[in-house]
Coordinates of C-alpha atoms and ligand atoms in Angstrom, one line a residue:
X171 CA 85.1 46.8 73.3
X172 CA 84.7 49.1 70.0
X173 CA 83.7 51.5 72.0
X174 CA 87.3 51.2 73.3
X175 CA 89.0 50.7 70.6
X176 CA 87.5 53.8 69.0
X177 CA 88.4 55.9 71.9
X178 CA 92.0 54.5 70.9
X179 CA 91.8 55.6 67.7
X180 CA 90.6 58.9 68.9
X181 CA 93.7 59.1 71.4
X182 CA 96.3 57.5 68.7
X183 CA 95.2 60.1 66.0
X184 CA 95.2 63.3 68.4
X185 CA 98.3 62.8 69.7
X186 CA 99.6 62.0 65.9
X187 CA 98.5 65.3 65.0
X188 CA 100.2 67.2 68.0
X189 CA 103.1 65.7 67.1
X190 CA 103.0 66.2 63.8
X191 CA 102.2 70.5 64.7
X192 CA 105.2 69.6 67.0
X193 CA 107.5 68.6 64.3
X194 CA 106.6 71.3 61.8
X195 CA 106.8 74.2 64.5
X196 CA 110.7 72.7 65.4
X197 CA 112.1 71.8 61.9
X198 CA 109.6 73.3 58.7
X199 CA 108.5 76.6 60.4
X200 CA 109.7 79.8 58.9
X201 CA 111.2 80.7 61.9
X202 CA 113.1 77.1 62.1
X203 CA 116.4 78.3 62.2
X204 CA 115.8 80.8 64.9
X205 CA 117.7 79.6 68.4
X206 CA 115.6 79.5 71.2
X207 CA 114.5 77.1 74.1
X208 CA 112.7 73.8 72.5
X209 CA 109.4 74.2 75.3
X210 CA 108.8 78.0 73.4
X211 CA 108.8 76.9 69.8
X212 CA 106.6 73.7 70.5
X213 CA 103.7 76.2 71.9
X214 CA 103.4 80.0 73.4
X215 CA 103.3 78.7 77.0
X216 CA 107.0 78.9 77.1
X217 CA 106.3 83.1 77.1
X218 CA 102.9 82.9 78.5
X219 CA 103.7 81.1 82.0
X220 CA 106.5 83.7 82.3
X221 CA 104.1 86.8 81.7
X222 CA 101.3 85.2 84.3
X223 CA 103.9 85.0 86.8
X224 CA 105.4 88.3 86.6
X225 CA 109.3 87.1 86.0
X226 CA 109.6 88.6 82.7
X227 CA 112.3 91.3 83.7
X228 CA 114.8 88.6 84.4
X229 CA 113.1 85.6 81.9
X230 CA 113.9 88.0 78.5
X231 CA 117.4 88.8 80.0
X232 CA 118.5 85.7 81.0
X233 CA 116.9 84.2 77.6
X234 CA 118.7 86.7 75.5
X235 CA 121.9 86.3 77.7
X236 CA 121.7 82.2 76.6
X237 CA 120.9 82.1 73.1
X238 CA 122.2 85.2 71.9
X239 CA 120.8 88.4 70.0
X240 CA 117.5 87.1 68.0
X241 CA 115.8 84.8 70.4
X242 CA 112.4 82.7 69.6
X243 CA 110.5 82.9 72.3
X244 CA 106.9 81.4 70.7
X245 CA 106.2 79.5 68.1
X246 CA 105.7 82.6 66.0
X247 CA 107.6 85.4 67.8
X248 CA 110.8 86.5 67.9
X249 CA 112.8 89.2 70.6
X250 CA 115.5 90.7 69.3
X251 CA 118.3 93.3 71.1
X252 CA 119.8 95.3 67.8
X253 CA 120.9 98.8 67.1
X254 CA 119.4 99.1 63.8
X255 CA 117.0 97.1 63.8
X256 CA 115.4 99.5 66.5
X257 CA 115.3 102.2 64.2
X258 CA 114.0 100.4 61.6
X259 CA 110.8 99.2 63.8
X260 CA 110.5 102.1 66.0
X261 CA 112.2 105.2 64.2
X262 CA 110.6 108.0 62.3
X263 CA 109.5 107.1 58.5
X264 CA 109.6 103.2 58.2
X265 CA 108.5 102.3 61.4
X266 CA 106.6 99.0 61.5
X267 CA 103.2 97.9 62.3
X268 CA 102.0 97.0 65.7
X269 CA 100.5 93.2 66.1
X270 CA 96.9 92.5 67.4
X271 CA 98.5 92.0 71.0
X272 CA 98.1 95.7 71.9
X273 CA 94.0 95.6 70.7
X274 CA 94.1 94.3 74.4
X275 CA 94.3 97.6 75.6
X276 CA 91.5 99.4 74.1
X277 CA 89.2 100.8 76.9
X278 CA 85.9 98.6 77.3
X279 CA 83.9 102.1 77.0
X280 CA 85.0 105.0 75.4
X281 CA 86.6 105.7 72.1
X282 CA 89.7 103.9 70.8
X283 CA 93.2 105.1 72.6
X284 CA 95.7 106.1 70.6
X285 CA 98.3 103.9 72.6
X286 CA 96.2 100.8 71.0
X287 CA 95.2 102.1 67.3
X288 CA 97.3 100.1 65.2
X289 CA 96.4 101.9 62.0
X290 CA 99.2 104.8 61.4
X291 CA 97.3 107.2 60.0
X292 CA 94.7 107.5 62.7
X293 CA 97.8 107.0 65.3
X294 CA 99.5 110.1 63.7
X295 CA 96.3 112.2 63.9
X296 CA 94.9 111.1 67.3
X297 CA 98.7 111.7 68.8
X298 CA 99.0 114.9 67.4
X299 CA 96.3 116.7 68.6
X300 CA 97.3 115.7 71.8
X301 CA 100.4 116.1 71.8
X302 CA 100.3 120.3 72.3
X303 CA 99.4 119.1 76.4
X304 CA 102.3 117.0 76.6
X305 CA 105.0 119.1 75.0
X306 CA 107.6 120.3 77.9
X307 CA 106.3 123.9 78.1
X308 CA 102.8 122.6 78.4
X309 CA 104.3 120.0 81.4
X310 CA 105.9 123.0 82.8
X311 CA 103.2 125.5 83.3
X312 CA 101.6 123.0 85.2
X313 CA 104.5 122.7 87.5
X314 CA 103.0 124.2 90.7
X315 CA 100.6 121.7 90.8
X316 CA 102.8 118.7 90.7
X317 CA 104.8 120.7 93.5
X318 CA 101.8 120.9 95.9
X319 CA 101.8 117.1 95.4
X320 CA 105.1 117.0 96.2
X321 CA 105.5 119.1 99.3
X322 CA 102.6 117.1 100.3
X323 CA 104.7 114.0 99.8
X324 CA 107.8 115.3 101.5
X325 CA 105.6 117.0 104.7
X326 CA 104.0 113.3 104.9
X327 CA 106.9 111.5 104.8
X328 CA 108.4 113.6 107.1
X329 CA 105.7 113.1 109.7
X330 CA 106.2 109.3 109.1
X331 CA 110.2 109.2 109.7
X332 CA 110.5 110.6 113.0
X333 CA 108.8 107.2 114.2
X334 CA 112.1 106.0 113.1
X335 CA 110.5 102.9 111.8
X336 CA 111.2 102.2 107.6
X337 CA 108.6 104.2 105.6
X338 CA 107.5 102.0 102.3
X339 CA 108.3 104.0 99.4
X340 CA 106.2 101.6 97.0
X341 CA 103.2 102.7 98.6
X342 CA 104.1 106.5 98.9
X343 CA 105.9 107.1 95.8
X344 CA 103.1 105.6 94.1
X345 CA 100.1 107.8 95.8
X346 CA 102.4 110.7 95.0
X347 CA 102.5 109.9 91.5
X348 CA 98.7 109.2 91.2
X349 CA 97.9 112.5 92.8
X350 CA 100.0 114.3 90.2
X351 CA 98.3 113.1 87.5
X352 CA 94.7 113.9 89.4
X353 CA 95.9 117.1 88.5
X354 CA 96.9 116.8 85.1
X355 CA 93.7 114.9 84.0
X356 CA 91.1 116.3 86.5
X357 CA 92.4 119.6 88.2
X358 CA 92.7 118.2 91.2
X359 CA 94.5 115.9 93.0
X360 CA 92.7 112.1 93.7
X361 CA 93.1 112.4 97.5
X362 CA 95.6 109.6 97.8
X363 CA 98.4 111.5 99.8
X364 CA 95.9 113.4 102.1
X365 CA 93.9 110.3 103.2
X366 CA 97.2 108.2 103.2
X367 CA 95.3 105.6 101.4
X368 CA 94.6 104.1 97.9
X369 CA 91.0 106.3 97.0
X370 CA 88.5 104.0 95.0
X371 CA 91.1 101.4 95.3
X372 CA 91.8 103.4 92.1
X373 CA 95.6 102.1 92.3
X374 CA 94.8 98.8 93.6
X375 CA 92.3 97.8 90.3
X376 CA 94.4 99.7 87.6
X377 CA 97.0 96.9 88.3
X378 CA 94.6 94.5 88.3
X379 CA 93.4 95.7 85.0
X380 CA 97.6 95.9 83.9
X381 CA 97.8 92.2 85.6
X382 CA 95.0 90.8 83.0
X383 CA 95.8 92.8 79.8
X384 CA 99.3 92.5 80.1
X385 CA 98.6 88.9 79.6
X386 CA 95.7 88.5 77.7
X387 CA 97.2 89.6 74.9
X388 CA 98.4 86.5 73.2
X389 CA 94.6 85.0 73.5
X390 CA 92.4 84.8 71.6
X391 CA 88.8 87.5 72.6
X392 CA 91.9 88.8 74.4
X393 CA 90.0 91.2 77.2
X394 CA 86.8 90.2 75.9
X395 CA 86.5 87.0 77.9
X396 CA 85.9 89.7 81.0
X397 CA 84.1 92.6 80.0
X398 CA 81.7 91.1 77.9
X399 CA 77.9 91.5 79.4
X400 CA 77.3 88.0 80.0
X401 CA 81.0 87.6 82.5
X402 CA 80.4 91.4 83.9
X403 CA 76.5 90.1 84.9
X404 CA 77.2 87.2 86.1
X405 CA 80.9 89.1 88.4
X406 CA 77.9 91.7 89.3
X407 CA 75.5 88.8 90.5
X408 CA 78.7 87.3 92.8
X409 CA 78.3 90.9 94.0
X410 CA 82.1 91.6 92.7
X411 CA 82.3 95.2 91.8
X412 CA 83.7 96.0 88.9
X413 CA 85.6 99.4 90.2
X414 CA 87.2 99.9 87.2
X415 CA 83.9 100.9 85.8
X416 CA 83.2 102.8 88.4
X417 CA 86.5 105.2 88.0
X418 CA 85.2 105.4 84.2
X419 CA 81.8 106.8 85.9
X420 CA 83.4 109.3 88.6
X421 CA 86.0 110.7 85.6
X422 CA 82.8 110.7 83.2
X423 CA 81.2 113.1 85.8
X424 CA 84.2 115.1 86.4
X425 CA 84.9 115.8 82.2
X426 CA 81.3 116.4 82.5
X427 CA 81.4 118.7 84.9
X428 CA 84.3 121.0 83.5
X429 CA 82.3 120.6 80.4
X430 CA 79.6 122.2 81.8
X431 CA 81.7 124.6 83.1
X432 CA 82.9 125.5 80.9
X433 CA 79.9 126.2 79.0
X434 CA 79.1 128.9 81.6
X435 CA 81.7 130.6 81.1
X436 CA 80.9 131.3 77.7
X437 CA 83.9 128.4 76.5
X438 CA 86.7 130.2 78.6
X439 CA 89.0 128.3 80.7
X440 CA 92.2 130.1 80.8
X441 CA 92.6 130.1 84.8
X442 CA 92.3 126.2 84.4
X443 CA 95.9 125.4 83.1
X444 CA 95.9 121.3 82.9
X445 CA 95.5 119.1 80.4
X446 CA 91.9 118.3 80.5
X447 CA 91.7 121.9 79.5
X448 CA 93.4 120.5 76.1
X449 CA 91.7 117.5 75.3
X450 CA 88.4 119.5 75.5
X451 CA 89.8 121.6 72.8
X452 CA 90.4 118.7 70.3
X453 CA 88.9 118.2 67.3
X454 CA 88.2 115.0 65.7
X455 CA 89.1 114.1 61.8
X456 CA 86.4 116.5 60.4
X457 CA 87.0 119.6 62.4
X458 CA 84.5 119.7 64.6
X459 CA 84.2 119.6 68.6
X460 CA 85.8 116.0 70.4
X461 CA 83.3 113.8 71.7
X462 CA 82.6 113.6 75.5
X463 CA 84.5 110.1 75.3
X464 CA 87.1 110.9 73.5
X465 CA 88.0 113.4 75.8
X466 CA 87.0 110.9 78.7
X467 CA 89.6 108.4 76.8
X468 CA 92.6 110.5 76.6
X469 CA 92.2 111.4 80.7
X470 CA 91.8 107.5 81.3
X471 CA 95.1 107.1 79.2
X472 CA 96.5 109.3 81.2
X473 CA 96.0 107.4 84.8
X474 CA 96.4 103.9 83.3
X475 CA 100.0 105.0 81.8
X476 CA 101.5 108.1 83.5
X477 CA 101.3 107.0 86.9
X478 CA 102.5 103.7 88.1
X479 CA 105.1 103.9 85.1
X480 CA 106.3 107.5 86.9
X481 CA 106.5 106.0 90.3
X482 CA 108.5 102.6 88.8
X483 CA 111.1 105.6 87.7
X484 CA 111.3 107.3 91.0
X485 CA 111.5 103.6 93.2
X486 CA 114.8 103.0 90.3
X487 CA 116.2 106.4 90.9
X488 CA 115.9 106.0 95.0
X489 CA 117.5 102.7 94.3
X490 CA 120.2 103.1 92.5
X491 CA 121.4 105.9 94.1
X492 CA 120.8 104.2 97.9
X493 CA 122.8 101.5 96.5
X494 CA 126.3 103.2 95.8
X495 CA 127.4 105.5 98.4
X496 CA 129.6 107.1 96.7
X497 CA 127.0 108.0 94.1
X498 CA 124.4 109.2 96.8
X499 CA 127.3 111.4 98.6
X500 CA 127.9 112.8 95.2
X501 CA 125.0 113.5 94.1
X502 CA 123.6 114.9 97.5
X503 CA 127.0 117.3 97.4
X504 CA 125.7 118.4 93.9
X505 CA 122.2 119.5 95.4
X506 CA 123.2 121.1 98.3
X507 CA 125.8 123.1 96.7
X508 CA 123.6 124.4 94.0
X509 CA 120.8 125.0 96.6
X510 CA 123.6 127.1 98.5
X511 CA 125.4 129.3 96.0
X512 CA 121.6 130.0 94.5
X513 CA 120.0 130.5 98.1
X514 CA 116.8 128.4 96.8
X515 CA 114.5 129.6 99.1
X516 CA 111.8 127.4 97.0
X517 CA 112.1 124.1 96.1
X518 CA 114.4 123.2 93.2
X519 CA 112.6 123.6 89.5
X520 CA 113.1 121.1 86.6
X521 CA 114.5 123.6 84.9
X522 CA 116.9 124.2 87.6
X523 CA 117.6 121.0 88.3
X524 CA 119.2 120.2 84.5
X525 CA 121.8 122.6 86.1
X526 CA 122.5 119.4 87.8
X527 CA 124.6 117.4 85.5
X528 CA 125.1 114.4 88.0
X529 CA 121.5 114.7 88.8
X530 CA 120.6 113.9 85.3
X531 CA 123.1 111.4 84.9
X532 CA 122.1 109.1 87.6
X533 CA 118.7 109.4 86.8
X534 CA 119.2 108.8 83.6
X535 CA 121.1 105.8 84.0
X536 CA 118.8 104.1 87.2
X537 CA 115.8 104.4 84.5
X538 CA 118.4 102.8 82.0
X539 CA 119.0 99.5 83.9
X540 CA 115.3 99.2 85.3
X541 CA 113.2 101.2 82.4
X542 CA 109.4 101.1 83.4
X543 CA 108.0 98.5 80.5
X544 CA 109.9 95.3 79.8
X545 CA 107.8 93.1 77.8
X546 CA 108.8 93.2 74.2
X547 CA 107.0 96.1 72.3
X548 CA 105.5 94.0 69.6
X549 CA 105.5 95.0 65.7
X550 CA 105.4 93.1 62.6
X551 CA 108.5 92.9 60.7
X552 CA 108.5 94.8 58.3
X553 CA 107.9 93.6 54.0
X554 CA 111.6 93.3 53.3
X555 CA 111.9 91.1 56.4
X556 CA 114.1 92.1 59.1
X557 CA 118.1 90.2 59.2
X558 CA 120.0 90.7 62.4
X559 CA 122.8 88.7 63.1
X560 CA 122.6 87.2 60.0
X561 CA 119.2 85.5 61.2
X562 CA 116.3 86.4 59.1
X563 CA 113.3 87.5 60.5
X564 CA 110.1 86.8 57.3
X565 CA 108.1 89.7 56.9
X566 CA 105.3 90.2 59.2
X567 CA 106.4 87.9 61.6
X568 CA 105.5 89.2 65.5
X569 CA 109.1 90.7 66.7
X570 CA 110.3 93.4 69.2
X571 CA 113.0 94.8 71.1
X572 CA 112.6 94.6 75.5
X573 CA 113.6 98.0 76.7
X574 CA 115.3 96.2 79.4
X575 CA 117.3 94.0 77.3
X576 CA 118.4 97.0 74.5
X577 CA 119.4 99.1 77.5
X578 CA 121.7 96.2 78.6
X579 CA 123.8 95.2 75.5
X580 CA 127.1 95.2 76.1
X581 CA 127.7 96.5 72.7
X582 CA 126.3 99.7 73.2
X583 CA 126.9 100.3 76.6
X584 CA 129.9 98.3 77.2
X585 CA 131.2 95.5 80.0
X586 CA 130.1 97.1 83.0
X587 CA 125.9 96.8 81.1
X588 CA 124.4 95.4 84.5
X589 CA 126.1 97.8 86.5
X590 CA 125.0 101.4 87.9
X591 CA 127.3 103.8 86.5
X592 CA 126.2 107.6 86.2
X593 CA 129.7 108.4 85.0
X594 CA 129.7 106.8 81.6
X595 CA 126.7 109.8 80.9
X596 CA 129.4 112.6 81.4
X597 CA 132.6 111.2 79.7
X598 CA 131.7 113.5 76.5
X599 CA 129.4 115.2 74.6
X600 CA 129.8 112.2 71.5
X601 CA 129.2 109.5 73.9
X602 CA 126.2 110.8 76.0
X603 CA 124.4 111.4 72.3
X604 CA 125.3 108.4 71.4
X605 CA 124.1 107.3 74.5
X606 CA 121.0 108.2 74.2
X607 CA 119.9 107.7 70.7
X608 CA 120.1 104.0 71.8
X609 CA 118.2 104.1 74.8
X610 CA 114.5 102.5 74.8
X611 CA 113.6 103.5 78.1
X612 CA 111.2 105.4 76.9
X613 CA 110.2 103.2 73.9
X614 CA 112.7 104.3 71.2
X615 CA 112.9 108.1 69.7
X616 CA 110.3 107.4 67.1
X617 CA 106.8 108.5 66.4
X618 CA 105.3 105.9 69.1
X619 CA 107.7 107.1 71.8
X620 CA 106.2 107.5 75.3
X621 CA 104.0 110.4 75.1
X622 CA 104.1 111.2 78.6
X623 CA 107.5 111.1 78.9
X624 CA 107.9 114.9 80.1
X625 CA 105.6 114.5 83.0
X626 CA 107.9 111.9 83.8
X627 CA 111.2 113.7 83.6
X628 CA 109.7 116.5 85.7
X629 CA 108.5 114.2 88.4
X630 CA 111.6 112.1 88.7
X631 CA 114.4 114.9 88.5
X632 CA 112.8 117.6 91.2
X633 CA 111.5 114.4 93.4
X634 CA 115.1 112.7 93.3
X635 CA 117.0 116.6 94.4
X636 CA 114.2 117.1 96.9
X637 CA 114.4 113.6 98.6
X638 CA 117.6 113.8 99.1
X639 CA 118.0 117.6 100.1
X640 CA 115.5 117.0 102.9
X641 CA 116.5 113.6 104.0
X642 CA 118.8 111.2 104.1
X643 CA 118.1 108.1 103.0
X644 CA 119.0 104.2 103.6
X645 CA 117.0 101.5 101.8
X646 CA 116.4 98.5 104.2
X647 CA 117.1 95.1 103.3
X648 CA 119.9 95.9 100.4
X649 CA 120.7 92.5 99.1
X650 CA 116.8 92.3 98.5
X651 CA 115.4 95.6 98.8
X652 CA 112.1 94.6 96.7
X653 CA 110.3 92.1 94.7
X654 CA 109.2 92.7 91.4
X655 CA 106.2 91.5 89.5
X656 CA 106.0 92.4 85.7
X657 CA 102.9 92.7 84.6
X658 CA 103.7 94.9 81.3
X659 CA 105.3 97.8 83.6
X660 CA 108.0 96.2 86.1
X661 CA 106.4 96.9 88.9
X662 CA 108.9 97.1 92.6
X663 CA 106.9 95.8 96.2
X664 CA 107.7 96.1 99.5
X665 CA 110.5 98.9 98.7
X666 CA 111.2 99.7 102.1
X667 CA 113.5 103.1 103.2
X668 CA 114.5 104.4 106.2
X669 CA 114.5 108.2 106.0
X670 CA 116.0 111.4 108.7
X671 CA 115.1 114.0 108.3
X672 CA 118.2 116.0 107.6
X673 CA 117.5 119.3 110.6
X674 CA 119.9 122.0 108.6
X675 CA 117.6 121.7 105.5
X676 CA 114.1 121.6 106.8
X677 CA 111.3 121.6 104.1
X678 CA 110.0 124.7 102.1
X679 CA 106.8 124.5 102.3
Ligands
NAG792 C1 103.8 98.4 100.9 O1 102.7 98.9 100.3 C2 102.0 98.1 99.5 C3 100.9 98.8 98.8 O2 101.4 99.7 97.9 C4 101.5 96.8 100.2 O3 100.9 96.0 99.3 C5 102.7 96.2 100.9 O4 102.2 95.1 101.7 C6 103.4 97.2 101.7 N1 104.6 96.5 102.2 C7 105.1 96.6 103.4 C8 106.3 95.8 103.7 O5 104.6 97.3 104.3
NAG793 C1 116.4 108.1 75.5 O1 116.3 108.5 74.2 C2 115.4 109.4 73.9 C3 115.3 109.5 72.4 O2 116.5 109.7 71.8 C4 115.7 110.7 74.6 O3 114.8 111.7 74.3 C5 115.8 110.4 76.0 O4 116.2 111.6 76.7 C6 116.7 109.3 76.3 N1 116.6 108.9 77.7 C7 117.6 108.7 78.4 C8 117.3 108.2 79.8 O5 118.8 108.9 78.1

């Protein structure tokens, strides 16, 4: 009986205080008068069930769509779709602060990555010394390399079409991409086109890896709760690898090896023009020679973001363009002609291919309505606070802007948002700038803009005009050509295409 009626109490006086929490999150909060749905300002589960299960590319659109520009999606975060506000939290000079979500990204060994340093200062310094390998003349010198890739790709795809049968361009737009950065990081390429399969599982466990942090974030130990000793022991004693560990070990021995290497040949390594090349060169903030793991960091950085984000582009580009015929005939008119009046007898350059205006244009605008990342890049607003549409947002409070959702505002790109439009790139010189200084497909123009954003372009432009010089193309299943699962990066499955060889064009190499 008391035992009862003190388990009662116990019952009575938790649920009191829920309520209670419940009542000051909905009508006393700071961020009260922000609209949103009533489930996401009672508790983060609202956001949190929509990262685990991968909808967020359609959750934050469809959120925004409903309740307008400055949306509350947890108790204590808000997502916002503004034109100036994005300059004020990602531009150059007052950019603001990122939150303790992205300390889920920092590699378990190694030293801190740059993407995931919060603290400016150290950002600026760490970026810049990297930042010589990613500049576009550095990207293109190592432009050969990331053509072997893709003749590979094109003589393999090839192979696979004349079985007639749909070839599935998630899987082999992906391997291609991986391979390419093999090169950029390692010097050679990881194997993944050659063998036709996914080497060390290396793609396999990076989105694994993207599938945890991506949501581990918003809790607390964040990454901890797995790659602490006691939970890595105990996943080793199951006798469950941990194979991301074991990528950090075979890249440890490759920047080892180049290391030593190098240190034969008397610290030359001219004929070796990649990036690894560069981060061996860095210096840290007192001048002298990088640490091993820093340099091992920055090539880890590398894989985990240049790849699968890269291939994302491509599987948009090959998309969108599939998807309007008129676009595809176009566009494929474009690249032939120039490949004609030039008599390529190589493949087509990146620098050639900006001679391509309608090439740009479509790829510019596929990456526009499906841009790589589409969670919310997180900052603090900044000490003033932040106002957008006459909502204001307290200083420090967790906000950020959706790439996705900026690149879809009717107010900056007009009625026809949603829609695939190449032509609204080439109406005038004032519009495409315009165009483009509100884009966040790339994360905004400011000082934490992609990084890798070059290798990228390069990629995704001579990929695109080779693709469809060679072939011709027809994505199966067009009123659901894929399923995507956003895990952080907005990642497209089962992208099936049916390719043919196109006989008057055969391939280069
Ligand atoms: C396509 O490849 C992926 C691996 O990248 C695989 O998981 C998927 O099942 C494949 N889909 C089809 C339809 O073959
Ligand atoms: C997006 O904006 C950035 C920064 O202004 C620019 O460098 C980039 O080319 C733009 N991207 C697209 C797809 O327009």
């Amino acid at each position: 009986m008391a035992f009862a009626s003190t388990g009662w109490t116990a019952v009575i006086s938790l649920s009191g205080a829920i309520l209670g929490l419940f009542i000051y999150r909905v009508c006393l909060h700071p961020l009260s008068s922000i609209p949103g749905p009533l489930s996401a300002k009672l508790s983060g589960s609202w956001r949190n069930t929509r990262y685990w299960r991968g909808t967020w590319h359609n959750d934050i659109v469809d959120v925004h769509k409903r309740y307008g520009p400055v949306v509350r999606i947890a108790p204590n975060e808000v997502s916002i779709v503004d034109q100036q506000a994005m300059k004020t939290l990602y531009g150059h000079g007052s950019n603001a602060a990122k939150t303790q979500w992205y300390a889920t990204w920092n590699p378990p060994i190694g030293a801190p990555a740059f993407f995931a340093v919060r603290e400016k200062k150290l950002h600026s310094f760490l970026r810049k010394r990297v930042s010589g390998a990613y500049t576009m003349s550095a990207i293109l010198k190592y432009e050969p390399r990331i053509q072997a890739c893709l003749d590979l790709l094109l003589r393999k795809l090839q192979n696979h079409a004349v079985s007639g049968k749909a070839v599935n361009m998630s899987e082999w737009t992906n391997a291609f991409a991986f391979d390419v950065i093999g090169q950029l990081a390692y010097g050679s390429p990881l194997g993944h086109l050659d063998t036709e399969s996914d080497v060390m599982e290396l793609r396999k466990n990076i989105f694994n890896l993207f599938f945890l942090a991506a949501n581990m974030g918003h809790y607390s130990g964040q990454m901890k709760l797995f790659t602490n000793p006691l939970t890595q022991s105990i996943l080793a004693l199951c006798g469950i690898k941990n194979r991301i560990a074991e990528f950090q070990e075979w890249s440890s021995n490759r920047v080892q090896a180049r290391i030593d290497a190098l240190e034969r040949n008397g610290g030359s390594d001219k004929d070796r023009p990649d990036m690894l090349a560069h981060f061996l060169n860095m210096k840290d903030t007192k001048g002298n020679r990088v640490r091993t793991e820093e340099v091992l960091s920055e090539a880890l950085n590398l894989v985990g973001a240049g790849a699968d984000t890269t291939s994302i582009a491509i599987r948009a580009c090959i998309h969108a363009i599939c998807s309007r015929k008129i676009v595809y005939n176009r566009l494929q008119a474009e690249i032939d002609e120039y490949y004609n009046e030039n008599t390529l007898t190589q493949p087509i350059t990146y620098l050639q291919c900006q001679n391509l205006p309608y090439l740009v244009a479509a790829t510019r605008e596929a990456m526009r309505l499906l841009p790589s990342i589409v969670y919310q890049l997180l900052r603090h607003a900044p000490e003033a606070g932040l106002t957008v549409n006459d909502k204001f947002i307290p200083p420090g409070t967790p906000v950020g802007i959706s790439p996705i959702v900026q690149n879809r505002d009717p107010k900056i790109w007009g009625d026809n948002a949603q829609e695939f439009w190449p032509e609204r790139w080439l109406e005038s010189e004032a519009k495409s700038r315009y165009l483009e200084s509100n884009n966040m497909t790339f994360g905004g123009s400011g000082p934490r803009m992609c990084v890798g954003r070059n290798i990228a372009l390069v990629e995704v432009h001579k990929s695109v005009a080779q693709l469809l010089r060679h072939f011709d193309m027809k994505v199966d299943n067009e009123d659901k050509p894929w399923h995507i699962t956003s895990y952080w990066f907005a990642y497209q499955h089962d992208f099936m295409v049916q390719l043919t060889p196109r006989e008057k064009y055969p391939l280069m190499a």
